[in-house]
Short mmCIF file of C-alpha atoms and ligand atoms in Angstrom, two decimals:
data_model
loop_
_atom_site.label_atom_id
_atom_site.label_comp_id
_atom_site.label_asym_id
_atom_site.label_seq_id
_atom_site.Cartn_x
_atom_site.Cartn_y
_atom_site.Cartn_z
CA UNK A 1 0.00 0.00 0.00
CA UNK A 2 3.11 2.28 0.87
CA UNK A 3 4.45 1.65 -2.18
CA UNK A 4 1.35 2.44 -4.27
CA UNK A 5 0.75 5.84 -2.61
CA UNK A 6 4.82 6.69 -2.96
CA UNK A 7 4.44 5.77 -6.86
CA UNK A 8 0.98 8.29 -6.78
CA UNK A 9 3.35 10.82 -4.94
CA UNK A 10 6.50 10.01 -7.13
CA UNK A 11 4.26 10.84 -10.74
CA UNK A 12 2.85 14.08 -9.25
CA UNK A 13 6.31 15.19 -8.82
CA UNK A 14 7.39 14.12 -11.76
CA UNK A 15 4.78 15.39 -14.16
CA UNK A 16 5.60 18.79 -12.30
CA UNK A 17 8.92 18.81 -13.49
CA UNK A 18 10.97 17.15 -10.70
CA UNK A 19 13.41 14.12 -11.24
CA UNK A 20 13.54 10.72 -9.89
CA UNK A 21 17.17 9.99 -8.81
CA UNK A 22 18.07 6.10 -8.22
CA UNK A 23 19.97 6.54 -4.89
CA UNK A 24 19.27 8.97 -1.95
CA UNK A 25 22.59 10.43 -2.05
CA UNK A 26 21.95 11.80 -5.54
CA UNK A 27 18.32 13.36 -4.04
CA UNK A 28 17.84 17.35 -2.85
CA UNK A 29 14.78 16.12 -1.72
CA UNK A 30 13.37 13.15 0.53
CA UNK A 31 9.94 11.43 1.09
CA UNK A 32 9.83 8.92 3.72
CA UNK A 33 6.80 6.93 3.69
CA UNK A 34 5.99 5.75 6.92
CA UNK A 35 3.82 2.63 8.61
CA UNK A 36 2.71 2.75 11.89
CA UNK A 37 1.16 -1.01 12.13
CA UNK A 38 4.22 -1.98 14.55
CA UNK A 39 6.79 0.27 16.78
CA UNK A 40 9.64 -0.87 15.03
CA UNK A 41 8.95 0.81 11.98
CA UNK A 42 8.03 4.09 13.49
CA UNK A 43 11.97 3.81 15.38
CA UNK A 44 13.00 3.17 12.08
CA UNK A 45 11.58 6.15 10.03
CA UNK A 46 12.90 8.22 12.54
CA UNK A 47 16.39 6.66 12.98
CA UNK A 48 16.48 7.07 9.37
CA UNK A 49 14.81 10.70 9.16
CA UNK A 50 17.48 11.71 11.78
CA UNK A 51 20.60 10.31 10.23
CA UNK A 52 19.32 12.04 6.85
CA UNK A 53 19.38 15.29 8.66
CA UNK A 54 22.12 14.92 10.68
CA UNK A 55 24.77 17.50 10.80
CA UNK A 56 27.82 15.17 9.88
CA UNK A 57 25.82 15.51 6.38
CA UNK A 58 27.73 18.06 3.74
CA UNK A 59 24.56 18.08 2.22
CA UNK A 60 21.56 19.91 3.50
CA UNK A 61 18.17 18.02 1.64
CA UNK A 62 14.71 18.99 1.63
CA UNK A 63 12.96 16.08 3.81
CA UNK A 64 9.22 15.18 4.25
CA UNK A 65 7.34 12.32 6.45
CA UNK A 66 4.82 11.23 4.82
CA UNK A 67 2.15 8.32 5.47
CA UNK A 68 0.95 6.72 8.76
CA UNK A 69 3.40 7.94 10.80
CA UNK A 70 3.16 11.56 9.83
CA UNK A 71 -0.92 11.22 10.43
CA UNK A 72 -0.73 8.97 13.77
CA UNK A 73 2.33 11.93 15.57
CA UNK A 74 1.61 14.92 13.27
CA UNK A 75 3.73 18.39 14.42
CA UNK A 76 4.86 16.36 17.38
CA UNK A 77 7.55 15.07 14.73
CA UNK A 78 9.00 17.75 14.33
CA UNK A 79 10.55 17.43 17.89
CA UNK A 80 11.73 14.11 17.12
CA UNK A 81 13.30 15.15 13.93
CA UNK A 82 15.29 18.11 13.87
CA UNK A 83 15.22 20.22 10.83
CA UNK A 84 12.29 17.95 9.24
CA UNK A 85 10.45 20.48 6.10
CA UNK A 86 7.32 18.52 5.61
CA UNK A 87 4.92 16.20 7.40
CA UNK A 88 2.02 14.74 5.07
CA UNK A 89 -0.62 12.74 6.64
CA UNK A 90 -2.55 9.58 4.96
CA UNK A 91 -5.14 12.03 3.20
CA UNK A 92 -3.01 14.54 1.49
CA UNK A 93 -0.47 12.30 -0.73
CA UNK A 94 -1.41 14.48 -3.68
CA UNK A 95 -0.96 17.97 -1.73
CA UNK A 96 2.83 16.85 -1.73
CA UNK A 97 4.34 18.48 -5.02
CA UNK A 98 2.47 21.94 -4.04
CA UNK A 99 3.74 21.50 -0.82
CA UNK A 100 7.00 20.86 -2.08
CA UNK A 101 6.48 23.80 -4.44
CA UNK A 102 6.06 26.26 -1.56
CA UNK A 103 9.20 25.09 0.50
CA UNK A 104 11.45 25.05 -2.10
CA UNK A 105 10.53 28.62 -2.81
CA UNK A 106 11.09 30.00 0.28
CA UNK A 107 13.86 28.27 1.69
CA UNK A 108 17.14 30.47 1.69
CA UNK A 109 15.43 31.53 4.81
CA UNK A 110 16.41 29.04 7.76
CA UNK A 111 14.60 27.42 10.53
CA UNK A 112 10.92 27.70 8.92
CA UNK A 113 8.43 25.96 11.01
CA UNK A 114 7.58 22.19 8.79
CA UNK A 115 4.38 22.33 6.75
CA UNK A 116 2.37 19.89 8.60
CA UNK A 117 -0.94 18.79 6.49
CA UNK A 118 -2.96 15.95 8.22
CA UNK A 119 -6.25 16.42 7.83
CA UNK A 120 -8.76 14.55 6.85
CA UNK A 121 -9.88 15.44 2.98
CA UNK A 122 -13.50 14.15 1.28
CA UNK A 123 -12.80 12.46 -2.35
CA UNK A 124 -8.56 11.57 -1.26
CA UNK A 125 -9.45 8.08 -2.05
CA UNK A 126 -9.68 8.91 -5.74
CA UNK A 127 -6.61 10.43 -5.93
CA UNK A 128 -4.52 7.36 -6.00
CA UNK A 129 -4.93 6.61 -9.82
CA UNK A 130 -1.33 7.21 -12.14
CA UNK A 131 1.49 4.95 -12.39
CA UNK A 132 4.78 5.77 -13.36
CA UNK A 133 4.62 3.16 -16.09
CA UNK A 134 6.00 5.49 -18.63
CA UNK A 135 9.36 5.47 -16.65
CA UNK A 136 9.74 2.01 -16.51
CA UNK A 137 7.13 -0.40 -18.14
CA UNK A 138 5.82 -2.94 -15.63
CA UNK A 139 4.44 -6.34 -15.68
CA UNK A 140 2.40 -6.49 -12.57
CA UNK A 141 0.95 -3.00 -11.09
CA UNK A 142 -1.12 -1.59 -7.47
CA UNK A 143 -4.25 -0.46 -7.57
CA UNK A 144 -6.06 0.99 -4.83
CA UNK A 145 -9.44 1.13 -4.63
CA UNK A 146 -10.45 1.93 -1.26
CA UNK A 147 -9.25 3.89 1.73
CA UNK A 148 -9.57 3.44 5.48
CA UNK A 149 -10.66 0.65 7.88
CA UNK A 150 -14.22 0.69 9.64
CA UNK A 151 -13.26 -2.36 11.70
CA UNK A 152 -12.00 -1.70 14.68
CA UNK A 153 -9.67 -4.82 15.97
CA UNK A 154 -8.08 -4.24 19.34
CA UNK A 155 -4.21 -4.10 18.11
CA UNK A 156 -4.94 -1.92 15.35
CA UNK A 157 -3.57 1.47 14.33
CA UNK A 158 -4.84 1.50 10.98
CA UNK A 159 -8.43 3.32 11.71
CA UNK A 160 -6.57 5.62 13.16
CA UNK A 161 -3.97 6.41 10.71
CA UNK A 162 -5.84 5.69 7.38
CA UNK A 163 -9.47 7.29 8.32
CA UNK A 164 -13.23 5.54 8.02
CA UNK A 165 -13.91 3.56 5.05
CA UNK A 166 -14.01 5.38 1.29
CA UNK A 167 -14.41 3.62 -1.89
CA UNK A 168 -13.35 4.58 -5.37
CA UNK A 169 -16.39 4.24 -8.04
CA UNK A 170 -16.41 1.00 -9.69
CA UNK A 171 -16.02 2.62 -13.14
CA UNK A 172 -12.99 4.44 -12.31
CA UNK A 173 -11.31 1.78 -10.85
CA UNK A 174 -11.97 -0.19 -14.42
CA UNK A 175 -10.61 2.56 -16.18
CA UNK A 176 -7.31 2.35 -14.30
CA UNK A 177 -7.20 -1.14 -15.05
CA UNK A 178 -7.56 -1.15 -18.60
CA UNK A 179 -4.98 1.64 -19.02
CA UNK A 180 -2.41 0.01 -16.85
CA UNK A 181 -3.55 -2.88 -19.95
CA UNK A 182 -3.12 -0.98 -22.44
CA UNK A 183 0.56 -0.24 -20.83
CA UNK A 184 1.26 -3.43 -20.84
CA UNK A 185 0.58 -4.57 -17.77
CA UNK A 186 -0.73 -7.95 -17.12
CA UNK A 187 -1.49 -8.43 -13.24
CA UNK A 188 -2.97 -5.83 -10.64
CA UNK A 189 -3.43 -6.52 -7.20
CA UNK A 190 -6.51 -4.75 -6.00
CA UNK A 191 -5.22 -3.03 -2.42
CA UNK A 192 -7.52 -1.45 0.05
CA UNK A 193 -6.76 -2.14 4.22
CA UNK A 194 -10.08 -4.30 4.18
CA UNK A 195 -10.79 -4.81 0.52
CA UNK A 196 -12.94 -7.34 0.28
CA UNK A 197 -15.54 -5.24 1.84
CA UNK A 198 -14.98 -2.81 -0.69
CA UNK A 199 -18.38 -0.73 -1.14
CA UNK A 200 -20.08 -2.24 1.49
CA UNK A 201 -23.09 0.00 2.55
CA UNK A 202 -22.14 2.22 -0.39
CA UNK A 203 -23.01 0.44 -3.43
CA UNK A 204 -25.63 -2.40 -3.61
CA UNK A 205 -24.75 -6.81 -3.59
CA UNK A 206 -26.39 -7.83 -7.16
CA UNK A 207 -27.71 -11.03 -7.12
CA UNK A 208 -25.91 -12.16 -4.28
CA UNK A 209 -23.15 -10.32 -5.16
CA UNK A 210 -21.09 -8.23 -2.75
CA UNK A 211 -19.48 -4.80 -4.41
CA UNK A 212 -16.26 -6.64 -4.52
CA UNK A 213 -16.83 -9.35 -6.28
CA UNK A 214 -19.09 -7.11 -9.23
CA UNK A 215 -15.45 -5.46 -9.05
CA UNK A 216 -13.99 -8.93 -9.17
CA UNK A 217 -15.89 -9.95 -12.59
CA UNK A 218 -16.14 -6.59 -14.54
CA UNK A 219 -12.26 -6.28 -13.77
CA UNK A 220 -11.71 -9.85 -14.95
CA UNK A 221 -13.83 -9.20 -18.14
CA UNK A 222 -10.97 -6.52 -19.35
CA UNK A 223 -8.67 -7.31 -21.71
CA UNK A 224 -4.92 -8.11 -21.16
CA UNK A 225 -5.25 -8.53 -17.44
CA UNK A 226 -4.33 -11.96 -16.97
CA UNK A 227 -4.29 -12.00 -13.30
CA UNK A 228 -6.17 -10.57 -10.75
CA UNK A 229 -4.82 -10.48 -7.22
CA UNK A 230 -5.97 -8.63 -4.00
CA UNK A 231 -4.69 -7.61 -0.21
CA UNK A 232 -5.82 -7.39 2.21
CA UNK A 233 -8.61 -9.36 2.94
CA UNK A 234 -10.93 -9.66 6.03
CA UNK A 235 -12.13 -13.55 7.06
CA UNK A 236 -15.55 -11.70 7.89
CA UNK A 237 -15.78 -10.32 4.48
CA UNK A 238 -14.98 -13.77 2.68
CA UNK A 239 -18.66 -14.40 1.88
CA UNK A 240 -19.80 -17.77 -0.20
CA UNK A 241 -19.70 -15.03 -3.39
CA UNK A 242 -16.10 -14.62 -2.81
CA UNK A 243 -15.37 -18.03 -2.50
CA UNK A 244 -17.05 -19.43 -5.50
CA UNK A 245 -15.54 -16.34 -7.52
CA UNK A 246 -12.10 -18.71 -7.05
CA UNK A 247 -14.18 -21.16 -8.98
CA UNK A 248 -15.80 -19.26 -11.82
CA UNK A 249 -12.80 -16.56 -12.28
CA UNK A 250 -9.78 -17.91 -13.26
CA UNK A 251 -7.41 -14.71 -13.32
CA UNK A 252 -7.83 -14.99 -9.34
CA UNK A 253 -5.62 -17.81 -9.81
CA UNK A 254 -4.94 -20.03 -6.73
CA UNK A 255 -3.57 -18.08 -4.41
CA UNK A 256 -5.66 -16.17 -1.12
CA UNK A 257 -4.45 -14.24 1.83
CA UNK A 258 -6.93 -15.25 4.69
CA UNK A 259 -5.27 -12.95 7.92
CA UNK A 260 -6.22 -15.22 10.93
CA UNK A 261 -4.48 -13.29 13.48
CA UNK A 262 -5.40 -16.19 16.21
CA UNK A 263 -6.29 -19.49 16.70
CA UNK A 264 -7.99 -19.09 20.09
CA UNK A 265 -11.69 -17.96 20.51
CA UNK A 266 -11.09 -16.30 23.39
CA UNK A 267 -8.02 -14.23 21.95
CA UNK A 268 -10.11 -13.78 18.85
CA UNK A 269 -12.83 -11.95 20.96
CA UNK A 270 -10.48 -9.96 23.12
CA UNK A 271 -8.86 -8.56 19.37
CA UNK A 272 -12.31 -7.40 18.39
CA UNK A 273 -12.33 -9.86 15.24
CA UNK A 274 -15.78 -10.90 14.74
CA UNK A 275 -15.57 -14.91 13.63
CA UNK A 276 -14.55 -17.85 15.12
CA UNK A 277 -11.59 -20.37 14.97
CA UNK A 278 -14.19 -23.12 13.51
CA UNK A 279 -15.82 -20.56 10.92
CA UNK A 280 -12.11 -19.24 9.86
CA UNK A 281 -11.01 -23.05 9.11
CA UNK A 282 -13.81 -23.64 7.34
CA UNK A 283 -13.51 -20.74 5.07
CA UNK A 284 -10.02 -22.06 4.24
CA UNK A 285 -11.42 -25.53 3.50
CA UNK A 286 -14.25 -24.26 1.49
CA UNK A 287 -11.18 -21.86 -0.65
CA UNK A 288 -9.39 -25.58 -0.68
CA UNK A 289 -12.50 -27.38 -1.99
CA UNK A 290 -13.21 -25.08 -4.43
CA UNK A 291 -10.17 -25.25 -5.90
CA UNK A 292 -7.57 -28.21 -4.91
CA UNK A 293 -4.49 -26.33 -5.97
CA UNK A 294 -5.27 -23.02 -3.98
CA UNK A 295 -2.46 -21.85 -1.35
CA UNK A 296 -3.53 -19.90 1.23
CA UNK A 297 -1.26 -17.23 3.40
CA UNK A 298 -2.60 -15.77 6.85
CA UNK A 299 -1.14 -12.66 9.17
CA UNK A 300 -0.56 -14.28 12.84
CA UNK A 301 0.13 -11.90 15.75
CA UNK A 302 2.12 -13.87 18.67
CA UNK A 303 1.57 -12.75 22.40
CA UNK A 304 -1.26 -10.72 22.33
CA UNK A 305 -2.36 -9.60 25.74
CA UNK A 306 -3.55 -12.58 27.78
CA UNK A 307 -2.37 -14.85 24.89
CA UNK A 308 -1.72 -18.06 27.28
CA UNK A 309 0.13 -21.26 26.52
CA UNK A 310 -3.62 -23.31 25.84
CA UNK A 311 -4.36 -20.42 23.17
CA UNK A 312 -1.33 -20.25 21.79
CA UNK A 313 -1.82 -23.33 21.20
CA UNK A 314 -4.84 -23.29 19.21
CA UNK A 315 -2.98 -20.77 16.86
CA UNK A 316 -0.10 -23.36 16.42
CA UNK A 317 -3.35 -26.28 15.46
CA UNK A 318 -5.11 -24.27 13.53
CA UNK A 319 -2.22 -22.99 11.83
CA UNK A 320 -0.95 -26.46 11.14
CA UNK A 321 -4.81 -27.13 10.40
CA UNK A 322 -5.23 -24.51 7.51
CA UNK A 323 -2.01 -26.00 5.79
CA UNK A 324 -0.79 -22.77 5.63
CA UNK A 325 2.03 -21.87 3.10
CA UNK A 326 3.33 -18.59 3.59
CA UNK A 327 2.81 -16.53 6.05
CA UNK A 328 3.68 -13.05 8.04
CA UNK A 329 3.78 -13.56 11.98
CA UNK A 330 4.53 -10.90 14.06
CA UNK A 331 5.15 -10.52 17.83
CA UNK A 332 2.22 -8.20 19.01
CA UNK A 333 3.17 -4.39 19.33
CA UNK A 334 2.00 -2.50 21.60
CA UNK A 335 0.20 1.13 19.91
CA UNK A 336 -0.72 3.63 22.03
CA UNK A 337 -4.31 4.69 22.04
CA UNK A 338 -5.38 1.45 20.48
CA UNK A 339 -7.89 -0.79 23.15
CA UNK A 340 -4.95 -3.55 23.45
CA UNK A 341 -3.02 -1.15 25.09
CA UNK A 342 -4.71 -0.81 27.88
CA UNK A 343 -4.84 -4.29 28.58
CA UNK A 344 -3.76 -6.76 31.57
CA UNK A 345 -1.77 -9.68 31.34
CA UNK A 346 1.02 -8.45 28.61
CA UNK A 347 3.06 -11.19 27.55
CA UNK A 348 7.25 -11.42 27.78
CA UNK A 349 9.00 -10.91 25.17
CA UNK A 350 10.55 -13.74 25.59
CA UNK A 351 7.45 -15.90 25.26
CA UNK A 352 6.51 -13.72 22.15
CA UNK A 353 9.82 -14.73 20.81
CA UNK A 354 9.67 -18.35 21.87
CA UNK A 355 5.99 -18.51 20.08
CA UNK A 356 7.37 -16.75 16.94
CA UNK A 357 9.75 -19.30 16.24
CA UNK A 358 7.85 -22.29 16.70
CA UNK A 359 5.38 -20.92 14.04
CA UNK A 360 8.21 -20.09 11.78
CA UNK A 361 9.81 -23.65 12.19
CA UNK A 362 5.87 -24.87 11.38
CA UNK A 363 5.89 -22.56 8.33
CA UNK A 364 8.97 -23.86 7.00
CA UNK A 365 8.01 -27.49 7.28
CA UNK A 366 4.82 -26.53 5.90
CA UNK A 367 5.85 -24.67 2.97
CA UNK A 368 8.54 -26.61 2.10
CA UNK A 369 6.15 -29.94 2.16
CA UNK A 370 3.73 -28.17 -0.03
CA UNK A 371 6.74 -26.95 -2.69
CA UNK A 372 8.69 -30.20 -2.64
CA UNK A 373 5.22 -31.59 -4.71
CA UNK A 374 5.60 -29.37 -7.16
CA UNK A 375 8.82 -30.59 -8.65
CA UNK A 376 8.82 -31.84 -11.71
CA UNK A 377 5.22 -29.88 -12.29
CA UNK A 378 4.46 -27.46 -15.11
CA UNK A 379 3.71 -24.47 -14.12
CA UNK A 380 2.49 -21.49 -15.88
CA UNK A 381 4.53 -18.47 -14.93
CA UNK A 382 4.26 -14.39 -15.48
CA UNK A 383 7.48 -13.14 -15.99
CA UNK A 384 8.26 -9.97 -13.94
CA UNK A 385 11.77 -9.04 -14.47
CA UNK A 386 15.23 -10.01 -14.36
CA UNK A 387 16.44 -12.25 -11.12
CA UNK A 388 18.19 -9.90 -8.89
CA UNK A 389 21.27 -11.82 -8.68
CA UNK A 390 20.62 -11.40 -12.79
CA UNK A 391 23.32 -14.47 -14.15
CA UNK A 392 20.86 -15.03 -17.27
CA UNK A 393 17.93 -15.87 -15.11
CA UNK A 394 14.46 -14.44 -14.96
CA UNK A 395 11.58 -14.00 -12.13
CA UNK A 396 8.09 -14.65 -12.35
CA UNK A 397 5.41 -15.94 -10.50
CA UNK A 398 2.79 -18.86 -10.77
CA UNK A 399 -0.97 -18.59 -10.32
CA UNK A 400 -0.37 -19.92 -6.77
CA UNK A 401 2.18 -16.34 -6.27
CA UNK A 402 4.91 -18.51 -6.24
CA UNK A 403 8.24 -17.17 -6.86
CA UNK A 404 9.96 -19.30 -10.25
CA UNK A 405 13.32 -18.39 -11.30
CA UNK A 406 14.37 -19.88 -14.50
CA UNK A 407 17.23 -19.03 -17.04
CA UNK A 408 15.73 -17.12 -20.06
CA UNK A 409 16.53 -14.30 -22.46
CA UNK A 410 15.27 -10.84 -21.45
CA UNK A 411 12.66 -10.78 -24.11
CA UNK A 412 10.35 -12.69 -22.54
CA UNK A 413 9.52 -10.16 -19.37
CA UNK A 414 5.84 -9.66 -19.47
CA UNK A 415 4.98 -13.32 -20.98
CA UNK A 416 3.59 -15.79 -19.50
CA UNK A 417 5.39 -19.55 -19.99
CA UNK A 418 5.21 -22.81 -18.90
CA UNK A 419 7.93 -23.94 -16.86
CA UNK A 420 8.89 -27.42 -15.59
CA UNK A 421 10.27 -27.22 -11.49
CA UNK A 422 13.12 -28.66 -10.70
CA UNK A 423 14.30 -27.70 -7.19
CA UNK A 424 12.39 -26.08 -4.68
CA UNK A 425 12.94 -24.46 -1.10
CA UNK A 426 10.56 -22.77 1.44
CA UNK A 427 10.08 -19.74 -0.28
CA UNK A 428 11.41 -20.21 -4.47
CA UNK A 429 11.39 -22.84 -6.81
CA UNK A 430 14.02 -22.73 -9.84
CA UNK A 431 12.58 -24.76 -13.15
CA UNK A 432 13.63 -24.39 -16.90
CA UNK A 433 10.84 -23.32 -19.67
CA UNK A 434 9.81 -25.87 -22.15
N1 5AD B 1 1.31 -5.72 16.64
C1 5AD B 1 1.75 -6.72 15.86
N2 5AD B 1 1.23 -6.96 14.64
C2 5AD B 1 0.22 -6.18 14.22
N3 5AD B 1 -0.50 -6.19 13.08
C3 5AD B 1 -1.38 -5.17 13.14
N4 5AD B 1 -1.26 -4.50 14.28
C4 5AD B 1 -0.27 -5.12 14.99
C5 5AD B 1 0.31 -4.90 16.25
N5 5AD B 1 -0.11 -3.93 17.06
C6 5AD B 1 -0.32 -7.19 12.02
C7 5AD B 1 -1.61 -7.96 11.76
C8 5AD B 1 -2.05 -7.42 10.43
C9 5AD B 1 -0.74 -7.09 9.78
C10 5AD B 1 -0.81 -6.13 8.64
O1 5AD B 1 0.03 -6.54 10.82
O2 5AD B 1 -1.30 -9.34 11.66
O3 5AD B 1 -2.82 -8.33 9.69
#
């Protein structure tokens, strides 16, 4: 999502005549985005905000905060971060290049007071609609088409930070699709912070149909978009329509993010997430019925307040229960003004970190077990881009959102190929095209 609203940022400023550089120490100016979901990444904005500005630096650069950060501590950031020009909350992304405009004009004169710009703004949503394909063609492209969170889960920051829920139109959100075709791009991943209930309340179901998945069809009835992928999804929101869209759709591919958070009822009801352990599981065994190649991913938070060994427990069996393949676990963070933190019974960090690792151990197994069958497979792959390590090899990814690497010529970025595995590990498996 960060990097969607930088790009939206980074083609405002460039249509207005700035340059892109390809390493900060070539920059005059600085954006940091910023995410507030966990305190780590605050520290590190501002360690890196701070070292950006420090005096040891020959050169003095223009630098804004921009994102959750800047909306969740505002002006206060400016104590923080000495010398800091610009702080641009999660409504105001496209306010940045006349922001930018009005510092750069007026600033032989030292020690101005930061523009700080965090308010809330009707119609930002739609903002968030030009890609800097022109730059540098892609393959697989964002596209946000929501903003805000009405859910309000006990851990969260995100309401605060990203506003009430506001939805693009459905026809707008289609025309940025089949542009981004016409460009040459072949996947988008639909991003909003709960976007499978995209619309809700706002526009009507059809015939069953939620908003999303009307978005789901007309998007999969365009052109040139051979895959459709989304994040991040709610398990509340993950109606019978959404399901049986995996069936009838075939650009969603075989591939869901299902955030489970917990395995525990009783953790599941302190975090303010309204389903059950037994209704989760069986929404990943109806995604696995529907379609017997599907891999699923989940979000796990470890040592939640009052998390105790029995529910931790149920995490680590439903976790092994789900068959999950990938996943993102984190060690709960405490966020101030969110419920959680004023909560009893805080778990050791040492327990969180205990927890952690048995999950990643289980993840390993688990998504090494589910990779190892794919060798020898054919797989049809997307090609993204060269491998980093480059060597003659190319990246893609399957329907599943496996990573492939495979040795191929250049030319074939943006195709998609058939390619036969032949070694695999937890997280990339290496084939050959045929
Ligand atoms: N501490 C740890 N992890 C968190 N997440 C959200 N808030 C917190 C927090 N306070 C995780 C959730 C969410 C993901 C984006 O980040 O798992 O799904």
């Amino acid at each position: 999502m960060n990097e969607r609203d930088s790009e939206s940022v980074a083609y405002d400023l460039v249509t207005r005549g700035y340059e892109l550089v390809t390493h900060e120490d070539h920059a005059d100016i600085i954006l940091l985005n910023t995410c507030s979901v966990r305190e780590k990444a605050e520290q590190k904005a501002i360690g890196k905000a701070s070292q950006l500005l420090s005096p040891k630096n020959d050169k003095k650069i223009t630098l804004g905060i921009m994102g959750c950060m800047a909306q969740n501590r505002g002006s206060e950031l400016s104590k923080n971060i000495k010398g800091i020009d610009l702080i641009v909350g999660t409504q105001k992304f496209h306010r940045v290049s006349e922001y930018l405009d009005q510092i750069i004009s007026k600033k032989s004169s030292n020690n101005l007071a930061p523009i700080v710009s965090i308010d809330e703004e009707v119609g930002s949503q739609n903002t968030i609609n030009q890609h800097l394909n022109f730059i540098e063609p892609k393959v697989t492209s964002f596209v946000s088409i929501m903003q805000g969170c009405n859910m309000n889960c006990s851990f969260c920051i995100v309401p605060k930070t990203r506003g009430r829920e506001r939805y693009r139109e459905i026809e707008e959100i289609c025309e940025e699709v089949t542009r981004l075709s016409e460009e040459g791009v072949r996947e988008v991943t639909l991003l909003g912070q709960i976007v499978n209930a995209y619309g809700r309340g706002k526009f009507k179901s059809v015939n069953g149909k939620t908003p999303f998945v009307q978005l789901l069809e007309k998007i999969h009835d365009i052109r040139g978009i051979e895959r459709i992928r989304f994040t991040s999804p709610h398990p509340s929101s993950f109606g019978d329509d959404l399901i049986e869209a995996f069936g009838s759709l075939p650009k969603l591919g075989n591939y869901a993010h299902l955030p489970m958070q917990s395995g525990s009822n009783k953790v599941l009801k302190s975090m303010n997430r309204p389903y059950t352990r037994e209704k989760f599981l069986s929404i990943a065994h109806s995604l696995r019925s529907i379609n017997p190649n599907m891999r699923l991913s989940t979000d796990i938070i470890v040592g939640y307040p009052g998390e105790e060994d029995i529910d931790f427990e149920m995490t680590r069996s439903a976790f092994s229960e789900a068959a999950f393949e990938m996943a993102f676990i984190f060690k709960y963070s405490e966020r101030s003004g969110t419920p959680a933190a004023s909560m009893a019974d805080k778990v050791p960090q040492v327990i969180k970190e205990q927890r952690n690792q048995i999950l990643l151990d289980l993840l390993s197994k688990q998504s090494i077990e589910s990779n190892e069958k794919l060798i020898n497979s054919k797989m049809n792959v997307l090609v993204e881009s060269k491998a980093k390590k480059g060597g003659g090899e190319l990246i893609g990814k399957t329907l599943c959102f496996r990573k492939v690497i495979f040795p191929a010529d250049e030319s074939m970025v943006g195709k998609s190929l058939s390619v036969v595995i032949k070694e695999v590990d937890g997280s990339v498996l290496k084939g050959t095209i045929i």
